[in-house]
Coordinates of C-alpha atoms in Angstrom, one line a residue:
Chain A
K54 CA 15.0 -8.8 9.5
N55 CA 12.1 -6.5 7.9
E56 CA 12.2 -3.2 8.5
V57 CA 8.5 -3.0 9.6
E58 CA 7.4 -5.9 12.3
Q59 CA 3.8 -6.0 13.0
S60 CA 2.1 -8.2 15.4
P61 CA 0.0 -10.4 15.7
Q62 CA -0.1 -11.8 12.1
N63 CA -3.5 -12.9 12.6
L64 CA -6.4 -11.6 15.3
T65 CA -9.8 -13.1 16.0
A66 CA -12.2 -11.7 18.7
Q67 CA -15.7 -10.7 19.2
E68 CA -17.8 -8.1 18.8
G69 CA -17.6 -5.4 21.0
E70 CA -14.2 -5.5 22.0
F71 CA -11.2 -3.5 22.0
I72 CA -8.8 -4.1 19.1
T73 CA -4.7 -3.2 19.2
I74 CA -2.7 -4.2 16.5
N75 CA 1.3 -3.0 17.1
C76 CA 3.8 -2.4 14.0
S77 CA 7.8 -1.3 15.2
Y78 CA 10.3 0.0 12.7
S79 CA 14.3 -0.3 12.7
V80 CA 14.9 2.7 10.6
G81 CA 13.8 6.7 10.4
I82 CA 11.0 7.7 9.4
S83 CA 9.0 10.6 7.7
A84 CA 5.8 9.2 8.6
L85 CA 4.0 5.8 9.7
H86 CA 0.7 5.4 8.1
W87 CA -2.5 2.3 8.6
L88 CA -3.9 1.0 5.6
Q89 CA -7.1 -0.6 5.2
Q90 CA -7.1 -4.2 2.5
H91 CA -10.2 -5.9 2.6
P92 CA -11.4 -8.8 1.0
G93 CA -12.4 -7.5 -2.3
G94 CA -8.6 -6.4 -2.3
G95 CA -8.3 -2.0 -2.8
I96 CA -6.1 0.0 0.0
V97 CA -7.3 2.1 2.1
S98 CA -5.3 4.8 4.2
L99 CA -6.7 4.9 7.2
F100 CA -3.8 7.5 9.2
M101 CA -1.1 9.4 8.9
L102 CA 1.7 10.0 11.4
S103 CA 4.8 11.1 12.6
S104 CA 3.8 12.0 16.0
G105 CA 1.6 11.7 19.1
K106 CA -2.1 10.4 18.7
K107 CA -4.5 10.2 15.9
K108 CA -8.6 9.8 16.5
H109 CA -11.3 9.2 13.2
G110 CA -14.3 8.2 14.4
R111 CA -13.3 4.4 16.4
L112 CA -10.4 4.6 15.1
I113 CA -6.8 5.3 17.1
A114 CA -3.3 5.8 16.5
T115 CA -0.6 6.4 18.4
I116 CA 3.3 6.5 18.0
N117 CA 6.2 6.6 19.7
I118 CA 9.0 8.9 17.5
Q119 CA 12.2 7.1 19.9
E120 CA 10.4 3.7 20.7
K121 CA 9.6 3.2 17.4
H122 CA 6.8 1.7 18.0
S123 CA 3.1 2.3 16.6
S124 CA -0.5 0.9 17.7
L125 CA -3.8 0.9 15.9
H126 CA -6.8 0.2 18.4
I127 CA -10.3 -0.5 17.3
T128 CA -12.8 0.6 20.3
A129 CA -16.3 -0.9 19.8
S130 CA -15.3 -3.5 17.5
H131 CA -17.9 -4.4 14.7
P132 CA -17.8 -7.3 12.0
R133 CA -17.1 -4.3 9.3
D134 CA -14.0 -4.3 10.9
S135 CA -12.7 -7.2 9.3
A136 CA -9.9 -6.6 6.7
V137 CA -6.1 -7.4 6.5
Y138 CA -4.8 -4.1 8.6
I139 CA -1.0 -2.9 7.1
C140 CA 1.3 -1.2 8.4
A141 CA 3.9 1.7 6.6
V142 CA 6.4 3.7 6.7
S143 CA 8.2 6.2 4.5
N144 CA 11.4 8.2 5.0
F145 CA 12.5 11.8 4.8
G146 CA 12.5 12.7 1.1
N147 CA 10.4 9.8 -0.9
E148 CA 7.3 9.5 0.3
K149 CA 7.6 5.4 -1.2
L150 CA 6.2 3.1 1.8
T151 CA 8.1 0.2 3.1
F152 CA 5.6 -2.4 3.7
G153 CA 4.6 -5.0 7.5
T154 CA 3.2 -7.6 6.3
G155 CA -0.5 -7.3 7.4
T156 CA -2.7 -8.4 10.4
R157 CA -5.9 -10.1 9.8
L158 CA -8.0 -9.1 12.0
T159 CA -11.4 -11.3 12.2
I160 CA -14.7 -9.8 14.2
I161 CA -16.8 -12.4 15.1
P162 CA -21.1 -11.1 15.8
Chain B
D118 CA -13.2 6.2 -4.2
S119 CA -9.3 7.3 -3.6
G120 CA -9.6 9.7 -7.3
V121 CA -7.0 7.0 -8.5
T122 CA -8.0 5.3 -11.2
Q123 CA -6.3 1.6 -13.1
T124 CA -7.2 0.1 -15.5
P125 CA -7.4 -2.7 -16.4
K126 CA -9.1 -4.5 -13.2
H127 CA -8.1 -8.0 -14.2
L128 CA -6.2 -9.0 -16.8
I129 CA -5.4 -13.6 -17.9
T130 CA -2.2 -14.0 -19.9
A131 CA 0.0 -16.7 -21.2
T132 CA 3.5 -17.2 -20.1
G133 CA 5.7 -15.1 -22.1
Q134 CA 3.1 -12.5 -23.2
R135 CA 3.4 -8.7 -22.5
V136 CA 1.1 -7.0 -20.8
T137 CA 0.5 -2.8 -20.1
L138 CA -1.0 -1.5 -17.2
R139 CA -2.3 1.9 -16.4
C140 CA -3.0 4.3 -13.9
S141 CA -4.1 8.0 -13.8
P142 CA -3.1 10.3 -10.2
R143 CA -6.0 11.6 -8.2
S144 CA -6.2 15.2 -10.1
G145 CA -3.2 17.3 -9.0
D146 CA -1.5 14.3 -7.7
L147 CA 2.7 14.4 -9.4
S148 CA 3.8 11.5 -8.0
V149 CA 3.0 8.4 -9.2
Y150 CA 4.1 4.9 -7.2
W151 CA 3.1 1.1 -8.4
Y152 CA 3.2 -1.9 -5.8
Q153 CA 3.1 -5.3 -6.5
Q154 CA 1.4 -7.3 -4.1
S155 CA 1.9 -11.4 -3.9
L156 CA 0.9 -13.5 -2.1
D157 CA 5.0 -14.6 -0.7
Q158 CA 6.0 -11.4 -0.9
G159 CA 3.8 -9.0 0.1
L160 CA 3.3 -5.9 -0.9
Q161 CA 6.6 -4.0 -2.3
F162 CA 7.0 -0.9 -4.6
L163 CA 8.2 -1.1 -7.8
I164 CA 9.1 2.6 -8.8
Q165 CA 8.1 6.4 -8.5
Y166 CA 7.6 8.8 -11.0
Y167 CA 7.6 12.7 -10.3
N168 CA 5.9 15.1 -13.1
G169 CA 7.3 13.2 -15.2
E170 CA 10.6 11.7 -14.3
E171 CA 11.8 8.2 -12.9
R172 CA 12.2 9.5 -8.6
A173 CA 13.2 6.4 -7.3
K174 CA 13.2 2.2 -7.9
G175 CA 12.3 -0.6 -5.6
N176 CA 12.5 -4.2 -6.5
I177 CA 11.9 -4.1 -9.8
L178 CA 12.6 -6.5 -12.8
E179 CA 14.1 -5.6 -15.6
R180 CA 11.3 -7.0 -17.4
F181 CA 9.4 -4.5 -16.4
S182 CA 9.4 -1.0 -17.1
A183 CA 7.4 2.1 -16.6
Q184 CA 6.7 5.9 -17.5
Q185 CA 4.1 8.9 -16.8
F186 CA 3.4 10.6 -19.2
P187 CA 2.8 14.8 -19.4
D188 CA -1.0 14.4 -18.7
L189 CA 0.8 12.6 -15.7
H190 CA -1.0 9.2 -16.1
S191 CA 1.8 6.2 -15.6
E192 CA 1.8 2.8 -17.8
L193 CA 3.7 0.0 -16.1
N194 CA 4.6 -2.7 -18.9
L195 CA 5.6 -6.5 -17.5
S196 CA 7.2 -8.5 -20.8
S197 CA 8.4 -12.2 -21.1
L198 CA 5.4 -12.8 -18.1
E199 CA 6.7 -16.0 -15.5
L200 CA 4.5 -17.7 -13.6
G201 CA 5.0 -16.0 -10.3
D202 CA 4.4 -12.0 -11.6
S203 CA 1.0 -13.2 -11.0
A204 CA -0.1 -10.5 -8.6
L205 CA -2.1 -7.4 -7.9
Y206 CA -0.2 -4.8 -9.0
F207 CA -1.6 -1.5 -7.1
C208 CA -0.6 2.3 -8.5
A209 CA -1.0 5.2 -5.7
S210 CA -0.4 8.3 -5.3
S211 CA 0.1 11.0 -3.1
D212 CA -0.9 14.4 -1.5
R213 CA 1.7 17.3 -2.1
T214 CA 1.1 19.0 0.8
S215 CA 0.7 15.5 3.7
G216 CA 2.6 12.8 1.7
K217 CA -1.1 10.7 2.0
A218 CA -0.9 7.6 -0.4
F219 CA -3.6 7.1 -1.8
F220 CA -4.4 3.8 -3.7
G221 CA -5.9 2.9 -7.1
P222 CA -7.9 -0.5 -7.2
G223 CA -5.7 -2.1 -8.5
T224 CA -5.3 -4.6 -11.5
R225 CA -4.9 -8.7 -11.0
L226 CA -2.7 -9.8 -12.9
T227 CA -3.0 -13.7 -13.3
V228 CA -0.5 -15.8 -16.2
L229 CA -1.1 -19.2 -16.9

């Protein structure tokens, strides 16, 4: 069993829909990261969370430490949101990342 | 632009060869991480350097080595290359205060 599990693996939605991507982890962590990887390959850090909720524009990330679960939400989705979203965790004392397998999101106009 | 630079962007080479990938972290960041992204294995941590010293090692093959120089740039050396080494290699640095990761654009290595 992987330390970090994401679901779904693939998600296709219509423009404007509310999107939720889930991440579960099995180890103790210091922080959970949500990353975005566009088709060109570059990786951008969207959020880094250790508790609660963060919001940036149309993106919202939440984490439940007790349940070892995080969600990434996208409101009013747009075709430019099409990308692979990757959940990753880092551990106390070392910020190296352990990654989930990613969720490929496609938003259809 | 994350502030992390990597060169080259693309590298095509033959089996058995040796290549060097280069990374410069964001100004002020002391840590450099190397990650490999292959189609079958996803993103995996290879190795971390902090202020010139090796800090952590992941799934890095013995044919691979890295170092971090006094100016904090890092090099990842891959030798005796095999077809399976074809992948995207990312370098990242982390903010000293927050721990947030910043990724370079990656080097796409193709071994023929």
